[in-house]
Coordinates of C-alpha atoms in Angstrom, one line a residue:
X1 CA 101.0 161.3 101.7
X2 CA 100.7 157.7 100.5
X3 CA 100.4 154.9 103.2
X4 CA 101.7 151.4 103.3
X5 CA 99.1 148.7 102.8
X6 CA 98.2 146.2 105.4
X7 CA 99.3 142.7 104.5
X8 CA 96.6 140.3 105.6
X9 CA 97.6 137.5 103.2
X10 CA 98.5 135.0 105.9
X11 CA 95.1 135.0 107.7
X12 CA 93.2 132.8 105.3
X13 CA 95.2 130.0 103.6
X14 CA 95.1 129.4 99.8
X15 CA 94.2 126.1 98.2
X16 CA 93.5 124.7 94.8
X17 CA 89.8 124.5 94.0
X18 CA 90.4 121.0 92.8
X19 CA 92.2 119.7 95.9
X20 CA 90.8 116.4 96.9
X21 CA 90.5 114.7 100.3
X22 CA 90.9 111.0 101.1
X23 CA 87.8 111.2 103.2
X24 CA 84.4 110.3 101.8
X25 CA 82.4 113.6 101.9
X26 CA 78.7 114.0 102.2
X27 CA 76.6 116.6 100.5
X28 CA 75.3 119.3 102.9
X29 CA 71.7 119.3 103.8
X30 CA 71.9 123.0 104.5
X31 CA 74.5 125.7 104.7
X32 CA 74.9 128.4 107.3
X33 CA 73.3 131.8 106.5
X34 CA 75.5 133.9 108.9
X35 CA 79.0 134.0 110.2
X36 CA 79.8 135.4 113.6
X37 CA 83.2 136.9 114.4
X38 CA 83.8 134.1 116.9
X39 CA 83.7 131.7 113.9
X40 CA 87.0 133.3 112.8
X41 CA 89.0 132.4 115.9
X42 CA 92.0 130.0 115.7
X43 CA 90.0 127.1 117.4
X44 CA 86.8 127.5 115.3
X45 CA 85.8 124.6 113.1
X46 CA 84.7 127.1 110.4
X47 CA 88.0 129.0 110.4
X48 CA 89.9 125.8 110.0
X49 CA 88.2 124.9 106.7
X50 CA 88.1 128.5 105.4
X51 CA 90.3 129.0 102.3
X52 CA 91.0 131.4 99.4
X53 CA 91.4 130.2 95.8
X54 CA 95.1 129.6 95.0
X55 CA 94.9 132.2 92.3
X56 CA 93.4 134.9 94.6
X57 CA 95.4 138.1 94.4
X58 CA 97.4 139.0 97.5
X59 CA 95.2 140.3 100.3
X60 CA 97.3 143.4 100.8
X61 CA 95.3 146.3 99.2
X62 CA 93.8 148.0 102.2
X63 CA 95.2 150.9 104.2
X64 CA 95.3 150.8 108.0
X65 CA 92.4 153.3 108.0
X66 CA 90.2 151.0 105.9
X67 CA 90.9 147.9 108.0
X68 CA 90.0 149.9 111.2
X69 CA 86.9 151.3 109.5
X70 CA 85.7 147.8 108.6
X71 CA 86.0 146.5 112.1
X72 CA 84.3 149.6 113.5
X73 CA 81.5 149.3 110.9
X74 CA 80.9 145.7 111.8
X75 CA 80.6 146.5 115.5
X76 CA 78.3 149.4 114.8
X77 CA 75.9 147.2 112.8
X78 CA 76.5 149.1 109.6
X79 CA 75.6 147.4 106.3
X80 CA 78.4 145.2 105.1
X81 CA 78.0 143.4 101.8
X82 CA 77.4 139.7 102.1
X83 CA 80.3 137.3 101.9
X84 CA 80.1 134.9 99.0
X85 CA 81.3 131.4 99.7
X86 CA 81.6 128.0 97.9
X87 CA 82.1 124.6 99.5
X88 CA 84.3 122.2 97.6
X89 CA 82.6 118.8 97.2
X90 CA 86.1 117.2 96.9
X91 CA 87.9 118.6 99.9
X92 CA 85.0 119.9 102.1
X93 CA 86.8 123.2 102.5
X94 CA 85.0 126.5 102.2
X95 CA 86.4 129.1 99.7
X96 CA 85.8 132.9 99.8
X97 CA 84.6 133.8 96.3
X98 CA 84.0 137.4 97.3
X99 CA 84.8 139.2 100.5
X100 CA 88.3 137.9 101.3
X101 CA 89.5 141.3 102.4
X102 CA 86.5 141.8 104.7
X103 CA 86.9 138.3 106.2
X104 CA 90.7 138.8 106.5
X105 CA 90.3 142.2 108.2
X106 CA 87.9 140.8 110.9
X107 CA 90.1 137.7 111.2
X108 CA 93.2 139.9 111.8
X109 CA 91.3 141.7 114.5
X110 CA 90.3 138.4 116.2
X111 CA 93.9 137.1 116.0
X112 CA 95.6 140.4 116.7
X113 CA 97.7 139.8 113.6
X114 CA 97.8 142.6 111.0
X115 CA 100.7 141.1 109.1
X116 CA 103.2 141.0 111.9
X117 CA 102.3 138.3 114.5
X118 CA 102.1 134.5 114.8
X119 CA 100.3 133.4 111.6
X120 CA 102.1 136.0 109.4
X121 CA 105.5 135.2 110.8
X122 CA 105.0 131.5 110.0
X123 CA 103.5 132.3 106.5
X124 CA 106.4 134.7 105.6
X125 CA 109.1 132.5 107.2
X126 CA 109.9 135.2 109.7
X127 CA 110.7 137.8 106.9
X128 CA 108.5 140.8 107.6
X129 CA 109.5 143.9 105.7
X130 CA 109.8 147.2 107.6
X131 CA 106.9 148.7 105.7
X132 CA 104.6 145.7 106.5
X133 CA 105.6 146.0 110.2
X134 CA 104.8 149.8 110.3
X135 CA 101.4 149.2 108.5
X136 CA 100.5 146.6 111.1
X137 CA 101.5 148.8 114.0
X138 CA 99.5 151.7 112.6
X139 CA 96.4 149.4 112.1
X140 CA 96.6 148.1 115.7
X141 CA 96.9 151.6 117.1
X142 CA 93.9 152.9 115.1
X143 CA 91.7 149.9 116.1
X144 CA 92.7 150.3 119.7
X145 CA 91.8 153.9 119.7
X146 CA 88.5 153.3 117.8
X147 CA 87.0 150.1 119.3
X148 CA 89.6 148.2 121.3
X149 CA 91.1 144.8 120.8
X150 CA 89.0 141.7 120.3
X151 CA 90.3 140.2 123.5
X152 CA 89.4 143.3 125.4
X153 CA 85.7 143.3 124.2
X154 CA 85.5 139.5 124.7
X155 CA 86.3 140.0 128.4
X156 CA 84.1 143.1 128.8
X157 CA 80.9 141.2 129.3
X158 CA 82.6 139.2 132.1
X159 CA 83.5 142.4 133.8
X160 CA 80.5 144.6 133.0
X161 CA 80.8 146.5 136.3
X162 CA 84.2 147.8 135.5
X163 CA 84.0 148.2 131.7
X164 CA 83.3 151.7 130.3
X165 CA 79.8 152.0 128.8
X166 CA 81.0 152.5 125.2
X167 CA 83.1 149.3 125.3
X168 CA 80.3 147.4 126.9
X169 CA 77.9 148.5 124.1
X170 CA 80.4 147.3 121.5
X171 CA 80.9 144.0 123.3
X172 CA 77.2 143.4 123.3
X173 CA 77.0 144.1 119.6
X174 CA 79.9 141.7 119.1
X175 CA 77.8 138.9 120.7
X176 CA 74.8 139.5 118.4
X177 CA 76.1 140.8 115.0
X178 CA 77.1 138.5 112.2
X179 CA 78.1 138.6 108.5
X180 CA 75.5 137.6 106.0
X181 CA 76.5 134.7 103.7
X182 CA 75.6 133.7 100.2
X183 CA 76.7 130.5 98.5
X184 CA 77.7 129.5 95.0
X185 CA 76.5 126.0 94.0
X186 CA 78.2 123.7 91.6
X187 CA 81.6 122.3 90.8
X188 CA 85.0 124.0 90.7
X189 CA 84.5 125.4 87.2
X190 CA 81.4 127.2 88.3
X191 CA 83.1 128.6 91.4
X192 CA 86.1 129.9 89.3
X193 CA 83.9 131.6 86.8
X194 CA 81.9 133.2 89.6
X195 CA 85.1 134.4 91.2
X196 CA 86.2 136.3 88.0
X197 CA 82.8 137.6 87.2
X198 CA 82.2 139.0 90.7
X199 CA 85.7 140.4 91.2
X200 CA 85.7 142.2 87.9
X201 CA 82.6 144.3 88.8
X202 CA 83.1 146.5 91.9
X203 CA 86.9 146.6 92.1
X204 CA 88.3 145.2 89.0
X205 CA 91.5 143.1 89.3
X206 CA 94.6 144.8 88.1
X207 CA 95.3 143.6 84.5
X208 CA 98.8 142.4 85.4
X209 CA 97.4 140.5 88.4
X210 CA 94.7 139.1 86.2
X211 CA 97.3 137.9 83.7
X212 CA 99.3 136.2 86.5
X213 CA 96.2 134.6 87.9
X214 CA 95.2 133.1 84.5
X215 CA 98.8 132.1 83.9
X216 CA 99.3 130.8 87.5
X217 CA 100.7 127.4 86.4
X218 CA 103.0 128.8 83.8
X219 CA 106.7 129.4 84.6
X220 CA 106.8 133.2 84.2
X221 CA 104.0 133.7 86.7
X222 CA 105.5 131.2 89.1
X223 CA 108.9 132.9 88.9
X224 CA 107.4 136.3 89.4
X225 CA 105.4 135.1 92.5
X226 CA 108.6 133.7 94.0
X227 CA 110.6 136.8 93.4
X228 CA 108.1 139.3 94.8
X229 CA 108.1 137.7 98.2
X230 CA 111.7 136.4 98.3
X231 CA 110.4 132.8 98.2
X232 CA 108.2 133.2 101.2
X233 CA 104.4 133.4 101.6
X234 CA 102.1 131.0 99.7
X235 CA 104.1 128.3 97.9
X236 CA 102.7 128.4 94.4
X237 CA 105.4 125.8 93.6
X238 CA 104.5 123.4 96.4
X239 CA 103.6 120.6 93.9
X240 CA 107.2 120.3 92.7
X241 CA 109.9 118.0 94.1
X242 CA 111.5 119.2 97.4
X243 CA 114.8 119.9 95.7
X244 CA 113.1 122.0 93.1
X245 CA 111.2 124.0 95.7
X246 CA 114.4 124.7 97.6
X247 CA 116.2 126.0 94.5
X248 CA 113.2 128.2 93.5
X249 CA 113.2 129.7 97.0
X250 CA 117.0 130.2 97.0
X251 CA 116.9 131.9 93.6
X252 CA 114.0 134.1 94.7
X253 CA 115.8 135.3 97.8
X254 CA 119.1 136.0 95.9
X255 CA 117.3 138.1 93.3
X256 CA 115.1 139.9 95.9
X257 CA 118.2 140.8 97.9
X258 CA 119.9 142.0 94.7
X259 CA 117.2 144.3 93.6
X260 CA 115.0 145.2 96.6
X261 CA 117.5 145.5 99.5
X262 CA 117.9 147.7 101.4
X263 CA 114.1 148.5 101.8
X264 CA 113.0 151.9 100.6
X265 CA 110.7 154.0 102.6
X266 CA 108.2 156.5 101.1
X267 CA 110.9 159.1 101.0
X268 CA 114.6 158.9 100.2
X269 CA 116.8 159.1 103.3
X270 CA 120.2 157.8 102.3
X271 CA 122.5 156.9 99.4
X272 CA 121.9 153.2 99.9
X273 CA 119.0 152.8 97.4
X274 CA 117.6 149.6 96.1
X275 CA 118.0 149.2 92.4
X276 CA 114.4 148.2 91.8
X277 CA 112.5 150.6 94.1
X278 CA 110.2 149.4 96.9
X279 CA 109.5 145.7 97.0
X280 CA 106.4 146.2 99.1
X281 CA 104.2 147.9 96.6
X282 CA 101.6 147.2 93.9
X283 CA 103.9 148.5 91.2
X284 CA 106.6 146.0 92.1
X285 CA 104.4 143.1 91.1
X286 CA 104.0 144.6 87.6
X287 CA 107.7 145.4 87.3
X288 CA 108.8 141.9 88.4
X289 CA 106.4 140.1 86.1
X290 CA 107.6 142.4 83.2
X291 CA 111.2 141.7 84.2
X292 CA 110.7 137.9 84.0
X293 CA 108.9 138.2 80.6
X294 CA 111.5 140.7 79.3
X295 CA 114.6 138.8 80.2
X296 CA 113.1 135.5 78.9
X297 CA 111.9 137.1 75.6
X298 CA 108.2 136.3 76.3
X299 CA 105.3 138.1 74.7
X300 CA 101.7 138.0 76.0
X301 CA 100.6 136.1 72.9
X302 CA 102.7 133.2 74.2
X303 CA 101.0 132.7 77.5
X304 CA 97.6 134.4 77.1
X305 CA 94.9 132.0 75.9
X306 CA 92.8 134.9 74.6
X307 CA 95.5 136.1 72.1
X308 CA 96.0 134.0 68.9
X309 CA 99.3 133.6 67.1
X310 CA 101.8 132.9 69.9
X311 CA 105.5 132.7 69.3
X312 CA 108.8 133.5 71.0
X313 CA 109.9 137.1 70.6
X314 CA 112.9 137.5 68.2
X315 CA 112.4 134.0 66.8
X316 CA 112.5 133.6 63.0
X317 CA 110.4 130.5 63.3
X318 CA 106.8 131.0 62.1
X319 CA 105.5 128.2 64.2
X320 CA 103.5 129.2 67.2
X321 CA 105.1 128.2 70.4
X322 CA 102.7 128.6 73.3
X323 CA 104.2 128.7 76.8
X324 CA 103.1 125.5 78.5
X325 CA 102.2 125.0 82.2
X326 CA 105.2 124.0 84.2
X327 CA 104.5 120.6 85.7
X328 CA 107.9 120.0 87.4
X329 CA 109.5 123.4 88.0
X330 CA 112.3 122.9 85.4
X331 CA 111.3 125.9 83.2
X332 CA 110.5 128.1 86.2
X333 CA 114.1 127.5 87.5
X334 CA 115.4 128.2 84.0
X335 CA 113.5 131.6 83.8
X336 CA 114.6 132.5 87.4
X337 CA 118.3 131.8 86.6
X338 CA 118.1 134.1 83.5
X339 CA 116.6 136.8 85.7
X340 CA 119.4 136.4 88.3
X341 CA 122.1 136.6 85.6
X342 CA 120.5 139.8 84.2
X343 CA 120.1 141.4 87.6
X344 CA 123.7 140.5 88.6
X345 CA 125.0 142.4 85.6
X346 CA 123.6 145.7 86.9
X347 CA 123.8 145.2 90.7
X348 CA 125.7 143.2 93.3
X349 CA 129.3 142.1 93.5
X350 CA 129.6 139.4 90.9
X351 CA 132.7 139.9 88.6
X352 CA 130.4 140.7 85.6
X353 CA 128.5 143.4 87.6
X354 CA 128.6 146.9 86.2
X355 CA 127.3 148.1 89.6
X356 CA 125.0 150.8 88.2
X357 CA 124.3 153.5 90.8
X358 CA 120.5 153.5 91.4
X359 CA 120.4 157.3 91.7
X360 CA 122.0 157.7 88.3
X361 CA 120.0 155.1 86.3
X362 CA 116.7 154.1 88.1
X363 CA 115.4 157.2 89.9
X364 CA 113.9 160.3 88.3
X365 CA 114.8 163.9 89.0
X366 CA 112.2 163.9 91.7
X367 CA 113.4 160.8 93.4
X368 CA 110.7 158.5 92.0
X369 CA 111.7 155.0 91.0
X370 CA 111.2 154.4 87.3
X371 CA 110.5 150.7 86.4
X372 CA 111.0 151.4 82.7
X373 CA 114.5 152.7 83.4
X374 CA 115.3 149.5 85.3
X375 CA 114.1 147.3 82.4
X376 CA 116.0 149.6 80.0
X377 CA 119.2 149.2 82.0
X378 CA 118.8 145.4 81.7
X379 CA 118.3 145.7 78.0
X380 CA 121.3 148.1 77.7
X381 CA 123.7 145.7 79.5
X382 CA 122.5 142.8 77.2
X383 CA 123.1 145.0 74.2
X384 CA 126.6 146.0 75.4
X385 CA 127.5 142.3 76.0
X386 CA 126.1 141.2 72.6
X387 CA 128.0 143.8 70.7
X388 CA 131.2 143.5 72.8
X389 CA 131.1 147.1 73.8
X390 CA 131.6 146.8 77.5
X391 CA 135.2 148.0 77.3
X392 CA 134.2 151.1 75.3
X393 CA 131.3 151.8 77.7
X394 CA 133.8 151.6 80.6
X395 CA 136.1 154.1 79.0
X396 CA 133.3 156.5 78.4
X397 CA 131.3 155.7 81.5
X398 CA 132.1 158.8 83.5
X399 CA 131.0 161.2 80.7
X400 CA 128.0 158.9 80.0
X401 CA 126.7 159.0 83.6
X402 CA 127.5 162.7 84.1
X403 CA 125.2 163.4 81.1
X404 CA 122.4 161.2 82.5
X405 CA 122.7 163.1 85.9
X406 CA 122.7 166.5 84.3
X407 CA 119.7 165.8 82.1
X408 CA 117.9 163.5 84.4
X409 CA 114.6 165.1 83.4
X410 CA 114.9 163.4 80.0
X411 CA 113.9 160.1 81.7
X412 CA 110.7 161.7 83.0
X413 CA 109.9 163.1 79.6
X414 CA 110.2 159.8 77.8
X415 CA 108.1 158.0 80.4
X416 CA 105.4 160.7 80.2
X417 CA 105.3 160.4 76.5
X418 CA 105.3 156.6 76.1
X419 CA 104.0 155.2 79.4
X420 CA 105.6 153.0 82.1
X421 CA 107.3 149.7 82.0
X422 CA 108.1 148.1 78.6
X423 CA 106.3 150.8 76.6
X424 CA 109.2 153.2 77.4
X425 CA 112.1 150.7 77.2
X426 CA 112.8 151.1 73.5
X427 CA 113.1 154.9 73.8
X428 CA 115.3 154.8 76.9
X429 CA 117.5 152.2 75.3
X430 CA 117.7 154.4 72.2
X431 CA 118.8 157.3 74.3
X432 CA 121.6 155.3 75.8
X433 CA 122.8 154.0 72.4
X434 CA 122.8 157.5 70.9
X435 CA 124.6 158.9 74.0
X436 CA 127.3 156.2 73.9
X437 CA 127.8 156.6 70.1
X438 CA 127.9 160.4 70.4
X439 CA 130.5 160.3 73.2
X440 CA 132.6 158.0 71.0
X441 CA 132.3 160.5 68.2
X442 CA 133.5 163.2 70.7
X443 CA 130.3 165.3 70.3
X444 CA 129.5 168.1 72.8
X445 CA 126.3 168.1 74.9
X446 CA 124.3 170.3 72.5
X447 CA 125.2 168.1 69.5
X448 CA 124.3 165.0 71.5
X449 CA 120.9 166.4 72.4
X450 CA 120.3 167.5 68.7
X451 CA 121.1 164.0 67.6
X452 CA 118.7 162.6 70.1
X453 CA 115.9 164.9 68.9
X454 CA 116.4 164.4 65.2
X455 CA 118.0 161.0 64.5
X456 CA 116.3 158.7 67.0
X457 CA 114.0 155.8 66.3
X458 CA 111.7 155.5 68.2
X459 CA 111.4 159.2 68.7
X460 CA 113.0 160.8 71.8
X461 CA 110.7 163.6 73.1
X462 CA 113.6 165.2 75.1
X463 CA 113.8 168.9 75.8
X464 CA 116.2 170.9 77.9
X465 CA 114.3 172.5 80.9
X466 CA 115.2 176.0 81.7
X467 CA 114.8 178.0 84.9
X468 CA 111.6 179.5 83.4
X469 CA 110.1 176.0 83.1
X470 CA 110.4 175.4 86.8
X471 CA 107.7 176.6 89.3
X472 CA 107.9 176.1 93.0
X473 CA 105.8 177.1 96.0
X474 CA 107.0 178.5 99.3
X475 CA 107.3 175.1 101.0
X476 CA 109.3 172.1 99.9
X477 CA 107.1 169.3 98.4
X478 CA 108.0 165.7 99.1
X479 CA 109.3 165.4 95.6
X480 CA 111.5 168.4 96.1
X481 CA 112.9 167.0 99.3
X482 CA 113.6 163.7 97.5
X483 CA 115.3 165.7 94.7
X484 CA 117.5 167.5 97.2
X485 CA 118.6 164.3 98.9
X486 CA 119.1 162.6 95.5
X487 CA 121.4 165.5 94.4
X488 CA 123.4 165.4 97.6
X489 CA 123.7 161.6 97.2
X490 CA 125.0 162.0 93.6
X491 CA 127.4 164.9 94.5
X492 CA 128.9 163.0 97.4
X493 CA 129.2 159.5 95.9
X494 CA 132.5 157.7 95.9
X495 CA 134.1 157.2 92.5
X496 CA 135.5 154.1 90.9
X497 CA 139.3 154.5 90.7
X498 CA 139.4 152.9 87.2
X499 CA 136.5 154.4 85.3
X500 CA 135.8 157.4 87.6
X501 CA 132.0 156.8 87.5
X502 CA 130.0 156.7 90.7
X503 CA 130.0 153.7 93.0
X504 CA 127.1 152.2 94.8
X505 CA 127.6 150.8 98.3
X506 CA 126.3 147.3 97.3
X507 CA 128.3 147.1 94.1
X508 CA 132.0 147.9 94.9
X509 CA 135.1 145.8 95.2
X510 CA 138.6 146.5 96.6
X511 CA 141.2 146.2 93.9
X512 CA 145.0 145.9 93.9
X513 CA 146.4 149.0 92.2
X514 CA 149.5 147.0 91.4
X515 CA 148.3 143.5 90.6
X516 CA 149.5 140.6 92.8
X517 CA 151.0 139.1 89.6
X518 CA 153.1 142.2 89.2
X519 CA 154.3 142.2 92.8
X520 CA 151.5 144.2 94.4
X521 CA 150.9 143.6 98.1
X522 CA 147.8 143.7 100.4
X523 CA 148.9 147.0 102.1
X524 CA 146.1 149.7 102.4
X525 CA 148.0 152.0 100.0
X526 CA 147.8 149.5 97.2
X527 CA 144.0 149.2 97.5
X528 CA 141.3 151.1 95.6
X529 CA 137.5 151.0 95.3
X530 CA 136.2 149.9 91.9
X531 CA 133.1 148.5 90.1
X532 CA 133.2 144.7 90.0
X533 CA 133.5 144.6 86.2
X534 CA 136.2 147.3 86.1
X535 CA 138.2 145.3 88.6
X536 CA 137.8 142.0 86.7
X537 CA 136.7 142.1 83.1
X538 CA 137.9 145.5 82.0
X539 CA 141.1 145.6 83.9
X540 CA 142.1 142.1 83.0
X541 CA 141.2 142.7 79.3
X542 CA 143.3 145.9 79.3
X543 CA 146.3 144.0 80.8
X544 CA 145.8 141.2 78.3
X545 CA 145.8 143.7 75.4
X546 CA 149.0 145.3 76.7
X547 CA 150.7 141.9 77.2
X548 CA 149.7 141.0 73.6
X549 CA 151.3 144.2 72.2
X550 CA 154.5 143.5 74.1

């Protein structure tokens, strides 16, 4: 069963390599060769000048087991690779070029902060996701069972007559063992090139994370960084004016709450599902960055320096339009507002929200969140608005969604054929368009499927699964359990009283059956649950059409 990762991102602050100090710095005559654990304590001179590069990926890729194993290995004197550091000649701070996770794990042990205590609470503005909290508690328990806390071992030598022999042995090791250090010499450019060369060898940086690092001053990367942590954590936008920073953080929280709340555990337990899956996961970083680029019509050749011929997607202009660094936050805010508008059309309670039920649109038959389906839903709502087909969709919505639920495995088949994220979006969007057109033509299910199989572009590799195609063991797998809960959720969902499609808890409004304009009152019998758009846009347009005919 997958485990939540331990978020150690708060333990070592980030800083720009080029950050300057007003102090006159001297060149070192010699640099330390070893680093003891006591040098990582909150009052240590070394700890207070220790930094990570501002483009360093989030220090949240280790499991509780791995963090505990590193602490144990250090205390046992096992071989731990040297930490590679660089001292900035401008600020005098010391940067971890390689080994930030190792340093952070030991620092977490010294501070007793595995993503849930003092430094982390300050860093994340008190917003600690449930998954992060559980990972921290698991790590603390494992370390306590394995070696004990740092404070416990620190006190062991002072109470050697009452300390168990095993703890006393580890305490003596703690007093003698240290991490080996290597140093990179040169200016910031040399340090940055060393960082990328070293970090692409043993454990390569994820391609999306690498893209965001290299585009770290561009508005799409800044927006994605803000969204993924609800505007908390390291402030990549800290150089902007205070008012700009506040708006970025406000937009980030709004969008995070729209798409990632409530938090989703590793298994489905209720009908209240987040529309964008788990916010605390490696996949969410990729999805959010893709979302920002998708909504703002950005292609990699616009912000990657290694791809020639940049231009805005969909533009008829032949001139190359590279995406510039954002120096004041204006473009970042523009991109974030666009994402908020797009997210508000599929989730939340704004009048324009279609209130898509996550279990219908965004989760596969086995209960797995599908990022491609989320992006396709954004594209679908944009297409409906552009072609003025929202009223038609509302009229056919119940049949449309019943088809998606019955043939939910079509989504899995498309993603398996084309891949995740934007690679599958055109095919999923094509499926939605064919389905809506076919329902408008009053075709039956078999005819709709035949049309999807023969008249789609791009090709839709959809196939009806029969009972013979399904094989199950004697016990319920985690995916089967999710599928059971998902089916029960869909079967028991409330329905919109206007379009009769399923309602999501976070995207429902209470509507007057008889409008106030027509004499309707606020008594309970005159209320009904509806989608926001059904209550406002669709209902009002329907009344306007009737009034026009009269």
